Amino acid sequence: MLSLSRFAARGLALRSSRALHAASQPLNSVTEQDLAHFAKILPPSSILSTLPPSSVASEELHLYNSDWMGKYRGTSTTVLKPKTTEQVSEIVKWCNERRIGIVPQGGNTGLVGGSVPVGDEVILSLANMSKVRSFDSVSGILVADAGCILQSLTDYIAPHNHIMPIDLGAKGSCQIGGNVATNAGGLRLLRYGSLHGTVLGLEVVLPDGTILDQLTTLRKDNTGYDLKQLFIGAEGTLGIITGVSILTPPAPQASNNVILALPSFKNVLPLYEIVKRQLSEILSAFEYIDRTSYDLAVKHGQGRALSEEDVEGAECFVLVETSGGKREHDEEKLNNLLEFLLEADEPLINTGVLSQNPAQFSSLWALREGVTEAVSKEGKPYKYDISVPLSSFQDVVDGTREHLKSKGLYGDHAVKYVVGYGHVGDGNLHLNVVANSYTPEIQAALEPYVYEVVASHRGSISAEHGVGAMKTHALKYSKSDVSIAWMKKIKQIFDPRGIMNPGKVLPE
Amino acid sequence: MLSLSRFAARGLALRSSRALHAASQPLNSVTEQDLAHFAKILPPSSILSTLPPSSVASEELHLYNSDWMGKYRGTSTTVLKPKTTEQVSEIVKWCNERRIGIVPQGGNTGLVGGSVPVGDEVILSLANMSKVRSFDSVSGILVADAGCILQSLTDYIAPHNHIMPIDLGAKGSCQIGGNVATNAGGLRLLRYGSLHGTVLGLEVVLPDGTILDQLTTLRKDNTGYDLKQLFIGAEGTLGIITGVSILTPPAPQASNNVILALPSFKNVLPLYEIVKRQLSEILSAFEYIDRTSYDLAVKHGQGRALSEEDVEGAECFVLVETSGGKREHDEEKLNNLLEFLLEADEPLINTGVLSQNPAQFSSLWALREGVTEAVSKEGKPYKYDISVPLSSFQDVVDGTREHLKSKGLYGDHAVKYVVGYGHVGDGNLHLNVVANSYTPEIQAALEPYVYEVVASHRGSISAEHGVGAMKTHALKYSKSDVSIAWMKKIKQIFDPRGIMNPGKVLPE
């Protein structure tokens, strides 16, 4: 206990003299004394450190120090894996006193470097906090530790005929706490809305170690400011989410899908209006793929959903999915829709193919989801995850291609393809620029060009991937100076010493 | 301009000397000089004041100084009705410098005194800000001035086959800005979720007059903290909402409803599970009425939906509504549900009546909605709008009745009825205690008793009505000390001089 008091006292002294400028001071590294303190909070099996007495090889920390794409790399010496909220609180309290940076880490599946240290911060892994706290099968309200893996939660509630309101490609390893911290979007957003609506409560350890318990299971609660909302999408910079209460919808009894070939992009929006009206509450996805994306997906192994003849003259494609309570009803609605579309005087679509069985259902989705893989196989992709008005999707793609042409960067020697695909229903376009190799010229031609185009549409430079370490400099293209200034004030009151996920979200 | 500079200078001096304790200083009253300044911002028709030169009779301000129930009364001398966000900004800037309190006022339809002055604050009415700024019929995204009346917006988008995601009894006079500021719940929450999910952007004038423009029309935007969420449900204490961007769903093509009589409350939850599973995405309301509520509604003029025989032995009733894309499908699902329920070995319901036409549809709803009126006709109601776990609805009602009995306050001489009804789907119970007259004894028996019961269930003392001036002292029953302390910090950074809707939401 001696060392504890000594450090605490030093921490306090530090704080009083540096309080005003704390955030601009460099953070402290973890020392052996810190490790000795962590050993009072956690068992040895929950501490992984290159420092004595743990003294593991630095390779053992590689998975924690890097993101899965190998794009971001930190130099943390220490990974802590608490099992309880109280342990998280004690660790955070200590790090705050000592001014040691902390990176909260969930499944580490992000795309923008948000869960990897920028320096030698402590990595606080939530992996050991993986218990379901409660599930009410009547209300569908689930309360779980932040470290629960999304797929595990899906499996947990499936026997009770409920599904999670979010679904992601990374569901096998991403954690619910990370989903909430990054306000993950995913495939079900069109149907079930954003986490700002479905998350009912949070338990958060604040940067001073205080536990903010707002883990209620109420659908309605109008008693003061809804503080938990601040932590949804804050990417762990305001505190560490340790528990989540979330509303899960009843599982649909049936899912169907259909792929439609369109002669022109300008038909997409009128088509979306008709589909929304006719399918109404059973519409669960409306995904857009331009012709180049389709061709690349087919080229790189996805089956042809449509015949050569069907594809002839198609400028783009739309994948429509329905999820509903009764298969026959849903099929009837889909068939009626197809008839209506094909028998129109001036049809918006050339043709459409309705999946007839689960295998076909999956293969239509594989076509849409295969675009990402195809693009990576074809070359080096520059990927932009943006929100722009639906009506501008094609303009943004074509404009980017023209811009690259004007710079002499379009063709076999540089950029081979500019493709667009994504979630029309959410206004979320994946703009991919496929180059032979990553070069400074292409990079300079694309940025800030793409961000400026997004800003001119009052769009978002990050629809669902977040800001992380990657886009802090570009925040200004989507948020006003006033907004950014207020974000900094919020950060300052929650984390005056700047220890919580430093270098993420906000620009310097 | 002379007086402007003089006042501004004085304001600044005030601020620097009192900055730390500003919020605890009394606010200043509006003077003739202030009015002279407001006259530079607004035309005479937009200023209503008992002070010269406007000099209207104080009765003309009565509607603004009082709530519609006549329960709350302020003494404001001045109502300002700006037409633009810039005018709001200039007014607020002035009031902040001068430390004059401001009450933002929408339709003034609240139930907790949130939109009425506690003293002589300026009333800033949004009534003249009533323009639709844009509507995109493809995405369903509506952008409107805060002063637009909910019903007007409903009418505006109806020809485009969209509906507002919220619906309230007060829709003919409540304003969208007030709906958002109070995080209004209403009848469509079960289906379309809360405003935290459907509001996509806000324009807010902050207490220092700065315009925070987050009025985007994006469904997905993960670029930094979602600041707008703080203003949803802050009841105008952090700033004045001047514009709202909101996602409107496609209009359902058909609506049906059915009333079910249940032998016992314990059947409600199993019934809810079955109804959710079978009706799935078309379920749009699941409303609970206990037997006493039903009898009172019938007694006070609502038609009998069920025959004498049907009602025999029923302990409570449930109203189920569906809204879907195809009438035949919805009817088939409802009929199947009824068959399933009635043919079960141990039926959960005694009987059920399905509405056969729009008139019957309305009369079933009238029965549910008529409870409020019936209760008022029967006596003096103490009304509690609480969230508790679904399974506790009846316990809370019965417990309250027993508690009153134990105090000798139940019977013809004091409390005649304790009834429960509400939105089972939302976990929102309306607990009404119907007395002969309002007395201090009954009041003392009910409070804090009811709040303590709510707290023991980790419930909400205000599910949808908000805190306003009425429940600031009771906030602690639903929010922890840590939460309240953080709310106060948030208030302090946004409104350090304490001018924005003083006396509301937060306890002293």
PDB file of N, CA and C in Angstrom, chain B residues 73-117:
ATOM      1  N   ARG B  73     -48.188  28.958 -13.584  1.00  0.00           N
ATOM      2  CA  ARG B  73     -48.438  30.330 -13.963  1.00  0.00           C
ATOM      3  C   ARG B  73     -47.166  31.138 -13.786  1.00  0.00           C
ATOM      4  N   GLY B  74     -46.729  31.823 -14.854  1.00  0.00           N
ATOM      5  CA  GLY B  74     -45.564  32.684 -14.770  1.00  0.00           C
ATOM      6  C   GLY B  74     -45.971  34.149 -14.790  1.00  0.00           C
ATOM      7  N   THR B  75     -44.984  35.029 -14.694  1.00  0.00           N
ATOM      8  CA  THR B  75     -45.284  36.471 -14.652  1.00  0.00           C
ATOM      9  C   THR B  75     -44.461  37.225 -15.699  1.00  0.00           C
ATOM     10  N   SER B  76     -44.258  36.587 -16.834  1.00  0.00           N
ATOM     11  CA  SER B  76     -43.479  37.228 -17.884  1.00  0.00           C
ATOM     12  C   SER B  76     -44.172  38.496 -18.363  1.00  0.00           C
ATOM     13  N   THR B  77     -43.368  39.507 -18.676  1.00  0.00           N
ATOM     14  CA  THR B  77     -43.917  40.754 -19.221  1.00  0.00           C
ATOM     15  C   THR B  77     -43.835  40.784 -20.740  1.00  0.00           C
ATOM     16  N   THR B  78     -43.038  39.850 -21.308  1.00  0.00           N
ATOM     17  CA  THR B  78     -42.680  40.017 -22.713  1.00  0.00           C
ATOM     18  C   THR B  78     -42.629  38.699 -23.480  1.00  0.00           C
ATOM     19  N   VAL B  79     -43.365  38.672 -24.594  1.00  0.00           N
ATOM     20  CA  VAL B  79     -43.324  37.523 -25.497  1.00  0.00           C
ATOM     21  C   VAL B  79     -42.706  37.976 -26.815  1.00  0.00           C
ATOM     22  N   LEU B  80     -41.699  37.256 -27.275  1.00  0.00           N
ATOM     23  CA  LEU B  80     -41.056  37.571 -28.550  1.00  0.00           C
ATOM     24  C   LEU B  80     -41.323  36.434 -29.529  1.00  0.00           C
ATOM     25  N   LYS B  81     -41.642  36.827 -30.788  1.00  0.00           N
ATOM     26  CA  LYS B  81     -41.974  35.802 -31.790  1.00  0.00           C
ATOM     27  C   LYS B  81     -41.122  35.951 -33.035  1.00  0.00           C
ATOM     28  N   PRO B  82     -39.868  35.532 -32.947  1.00  0.00           N
ATOM     29  CA  PRO B  82     -38.981  35.661 -34.101  1.00  0.00           C
ATOM     30  C   PRO B  82     -39.451  34.807 -35.280  1.00  0.00           C
ATOM     31  N   LYS B  83     -39.018  35.219 -36.477  1.00  0.00           N
ATOM     32  CA  LYS B  83     -39.350  34.449 -37.686  1.00  0.00           C
ATOM     33  C   LYS B  83     -38.156  33.683 -38.227  1.00  0.00           C
ATOM     34  N   THR B  84     -36.971  34.074 -37.803  1.00  0.00           N
ATOM     35  CA  THR B  84     -35.779  33.428 -38.352  1.00  0.00           C
ATOM     36  C   THR B  84     -34.828  32.991 -37.236  1.00  0.00           C
ATOM     37  N   THR B  85     -33.971  32.058 -37.603  1.00  0.00           N
ATOM     38  CA  THR B  85     -32.967  31.569 -36.660  1.00  0.00           C
ATOM     39  C   THR B  85     -32.019  32.697 -36.246  1.00  0.00           C
ATOM     40  N   GLU B  86     -31.711  33.591 -37.185  1.00  0.00           N
ATOM     41  CA  GLU B  86     -30.804  34.698 -36.889  1.00  0.00           C
ATOM     42  C   GLU B  86     -31.431  35.623 -35.838  1.00  0.00           C
ATOM     43  N   GLN B  87     -32.734  35.846 -35.968  1.00  0.00           N
ATOM     44  CA  GLN B  87     -33.408  36.672 -34.959  1.00  0.00           C
ATOM     45  C   GLN B  87     -33.353  36.001 -33.582  1.00  0.00           C
ATOM     46  N   VAL B  88     -33.581  34.681 -33.565  1.00  0.00           N
ATOM     47  CA  VAL B  88     -33.488  33.964 -32.291  1.00  0.00           C
ATOM     48  C   VAL B  88     -32.092  34.152 -31.702  1.00  0.00           C
ATOM     49  N   SER B  89     -31.104  34.022 -32.558  1.00  0.00           N
ATOM     50  CA  SER B  89     -29.716  34.143 -32.118  1.00  0.00           C
ATOM     51  C   SER B  89     -29.445  35.517 -31.515  1.00  0.00           C
ATOM     52  N   GLU B  90     -29.922  36.561 -32.184  1.00  0.00           N
ATOM     53  CA  GLU B  90     -29.671  37.922 -31.674  1.00  0.00           C
ATOM     54  C   GLU B  90     -30.378  38.164 -30.343  1.00  0.00           C
ATOM     55  N   ILE B  91     -31.587  37.651 -30.232  1.00  0.00           N
ATOM     56  CA  ILE B  91     -32.329  37.810 -28.973  1.00  0.00           C
ATOM     57  C   ILE B  91     -31.586  37.094 -27.836  1.00  0.00           C
ATOM     58  N   VAL B  92     -31.181  35.879 -28.109  1.00  0.00           N
ATOM     59  CA  VAL B  92     -30.535  35.069 -27.073  1.00  0.00           C
ATOM     60  C   VAL B  92     -29.213  35.708 -26.653  1.00  0.00           C
ATOM     61  N   LYS B  93     -28.470  36.184 -27.648  1.00  0.00           N
ATOM     62  CA  LYS B  93     -27.185  36.817 -27.342  1.00  0.00           C
ATOM     63  C   LYS B  93     -27.403  37.983 -26.372  1.00  0.00           C
ATOM     64  N   TRP B  94     -28.391  38.791 -26.680  1.00  0.00           N
ATOM     65  CA  TRP B  94     -28.709  39.943 -25.826  1.00  0.00           C
ATOM     66  C   TRP B  94     -29.097  39.496 -24.421  1.00  0.00           C
ATOM     67  N   CYS B  95     -29.994  38.519 -24.354  1.00  0.00           N
ATOM     68  CA  CYS B  95     -30.469  38.059 -23.042  1.00  0.00           C
ATOM     69  C   CYS B  95     -29.324  37.449 -22.231  1.00  0.00           C
ATOM     70  N   ASN B  96     -28.409  36.810 -22.908  1.00  0.00           N
ATOM     71  CA  ASN B  96     -27.274  36.219 -22.211  1.00  0.00           C
ATOM     72  C   ASN B  96     -26.388  37.312 -21.618  1.00  0.00           C
ATOM     73  N   GLU B  97     -26.101  38.332 -22.421  1.00  0.00           N
ATOM     74  CA  GLU B  97     -25.287  39.450 -21.922  1.00  0.00           C
ATOM     75  C   GLU B  97     -25.972  40.095 -20.722  1.00  0.00           C
ATOM     76  N   ARG B  98     -27.260  40.276 -20.853  1.00  0.00           N
ATOM     77  CA  ARG B  98     -28.021  40.995 -19.820  1.00  0.00           C
ATOM     78  C   ARG B  98     -28.470  40.083 -18.677  1.00  0.00           C
ATOM     79  N   ARG B  99     -28.230  38.794 -18.855  1.00  0.00           N
ATOM     80  CA  ARG B  99     -28.706  37.794 -17.875  1.00  0.00           C
ATOM     81  C   ARG B  99     -30.215  37.872 -17.645  1.00  0.00           C
ATOM     82  N   ILE B 100     -30.927  37.789 -18.757  1.00  0.00           N
ATOM     83  CA  ILE B 100     -32.398  37.711 -18.699  1.00  0.00           C
ATOM     84  C   ILE B 100     -32.783  36.269 -19.019  1.00  0.00           C
ATOM     85  N   GLY B 101     -33.622  35.668 -18.202  1.00  0.00           N
ATOM     86  CA  GLY B 101     -34.059  34.287 -18.447  1.00  0.00           C
ATOM     87  C   GLY B 101     -34.927  34.184 -19.691  1.00  0.00           C
ATOM     88  N   ILE B 102     -34.867  33.035 -20.352  1.00  0.00           N
ATOM     89  CA  ILE B 102     -35.653  32.793 -21.569  1.00  0.00           C
ATOM     90  C   ILE B 102     -36.393  31.465 -21.430  1.00  0.00           C
ATOM     91  N   VAL B 103     -37.680  31.491 -21.741  1.00  0.00           N
ATOM     92  CA  VAL B 103     -38.428  30.238 -21.822  1.00  0.00           C
ATOM     93  C   VAL B 103     -38.788  29.984 -23.284  1.00  0.00           C
ATOM     94  N   PRO B 104     -38.198  28.968 -23.895  1.00  0.00           N
ATOM     95  CA  PRO B 104     -38.621  28.627 -25.255  1.00  0.00           C
ATOM     96  C   PRO B 104     -40.021  28.013 -25.186  1.00  0.00           C
ATOM     97  N   GLN B 105     -40.900  28.468 -26.049  1.00  0.00           N
ATOM     98  CA  GLN B 105     -42.281  27.963 -25.977  1.00  0.00           C
ATOM     99  C   GLN B 105     -42.766  27.515 -27.358  1.00  0.00           C
ATOM    100  N   GLY B 106     -43.175  26.254 -27.428  1.00  0.00           N
ATOM    101  CA  GLY B 106     -43.758  25.725 -28.661  1.00  0.00           C
ATOM    102  C   GLY B 106     -45.267  25.806 -28.565  1.00  0.00           C
ATOM    103  N   GLY B 107     -45.935  24.668 -28.658  1.00  0.00           N
ATOM    104  CA  GLY B 107     -47.398  24.659 -28.605  1.00  0.00           C
ATOM    105  C   GLY B 107     -47.923  24.793 -27.188  1.00  0.00           C
ATOM    106  N   ASN B 108     -47.010  24.764 -26.205  1.00  0.00           N
ATOM    107  CA  ASN B 108     -47.392  24.883 -24.796  1.00  0.00           C
ATOM    108  C   ASN B 108     -48.440  23.842 -24.414  1.00  0.00           C
ATOM    109  N   THR B 109     -48.215  22.613 -24.852  1.00  0.00           N
ATOM    110  CA  THR B 109     -49.174  21.537 -24.575  1.00  0.00           C
ATOM    111  C   THR B 109     -48.647  20.546 -23.533  1.00  0.00           C
ATOM    112  N   GLY B 110     -47.524  20.866 -22.915  1.00  0.00           N
ATOM    113  CA  GLY B 110     -46.902  19.936 -21.966  1.00  0.00           C
ATOM    114  C   GLY B 110     -47.716  19.734 -20.701  1.00  0.00           C
ATOM    115  N   LEU B 111     -47.325  18.731 -19.935  1.00  0.00           N
ATOM    116  CA  LEU B 111     -48.068  18.364 -18.724  1.00  0.00           C
ATOM    117  C   LEU B 111     -47.289  18.636 -17.448  1.00  0.00           C
ATOM    118  N   VAL B 112     -46.064  19.159 -17.585  1.00  0.00           N
ATOM    119  CA  VAL B 112     -45.214  19.307 -16.403  1.00  0.00           C
ATOM    120  C   VAL B 112     -44.688  20.736 -16.225  1.00  0.00           C
ATOM    121  N   GLY B 113     -45.337  21.677 -16.879  1.00  0.00           N
ATOM    122  CA  GLY B 113     -44.951  23.074 -16.688  1.00  0.00           C
ATOM    123  C   GLY B 113     -43.618  23.454 -17.307  1.00  0.00           C
ATOM    124  N   GLY B 114     -43.157  22.708 -18.291  1.00  0.00           N
ATOM    125  CA  GLY B 114     -41.843  22.959 -18.867  1.00  0.00           C
ATOM    126  C   GLY B 114     -41.779  24.172 -19.789  1.00  0.00           C
ATOM    127  N   SER B 115     -42.921  24.637 -20.293  1.00  0.00           N
ATOM    128  CA  SER B 115     -42.890  25.714 -21.278  1.00  0.00           C
ATOM    129  C   SER B 115     -43.523  27.002 -20.744  1.00  0.00           C
ATOM    130  N   VAL B 116     -43.623  27.082 -19.425  1.00  0.00           N
ATOM    131  CA  VAL B 116     -44.213  28.259 -18.776  1.00  0.00           C
ATOM    132  C   VAL B 116     -43.133  28.861 -17.863  1.00  0.00           C
ATOM    133  N   PRO B 117     -43.044  30.197 -17.803  1.00  0.00           N
ATOM    134  CA  PRO B 117     -42.009  30.802 -16.947  1.00  0.00           C
ATOM    135  C   PRO B 117     -42.234  30.454 -15.472  1.00  0.00           C
TER     136      PRO B 117
END
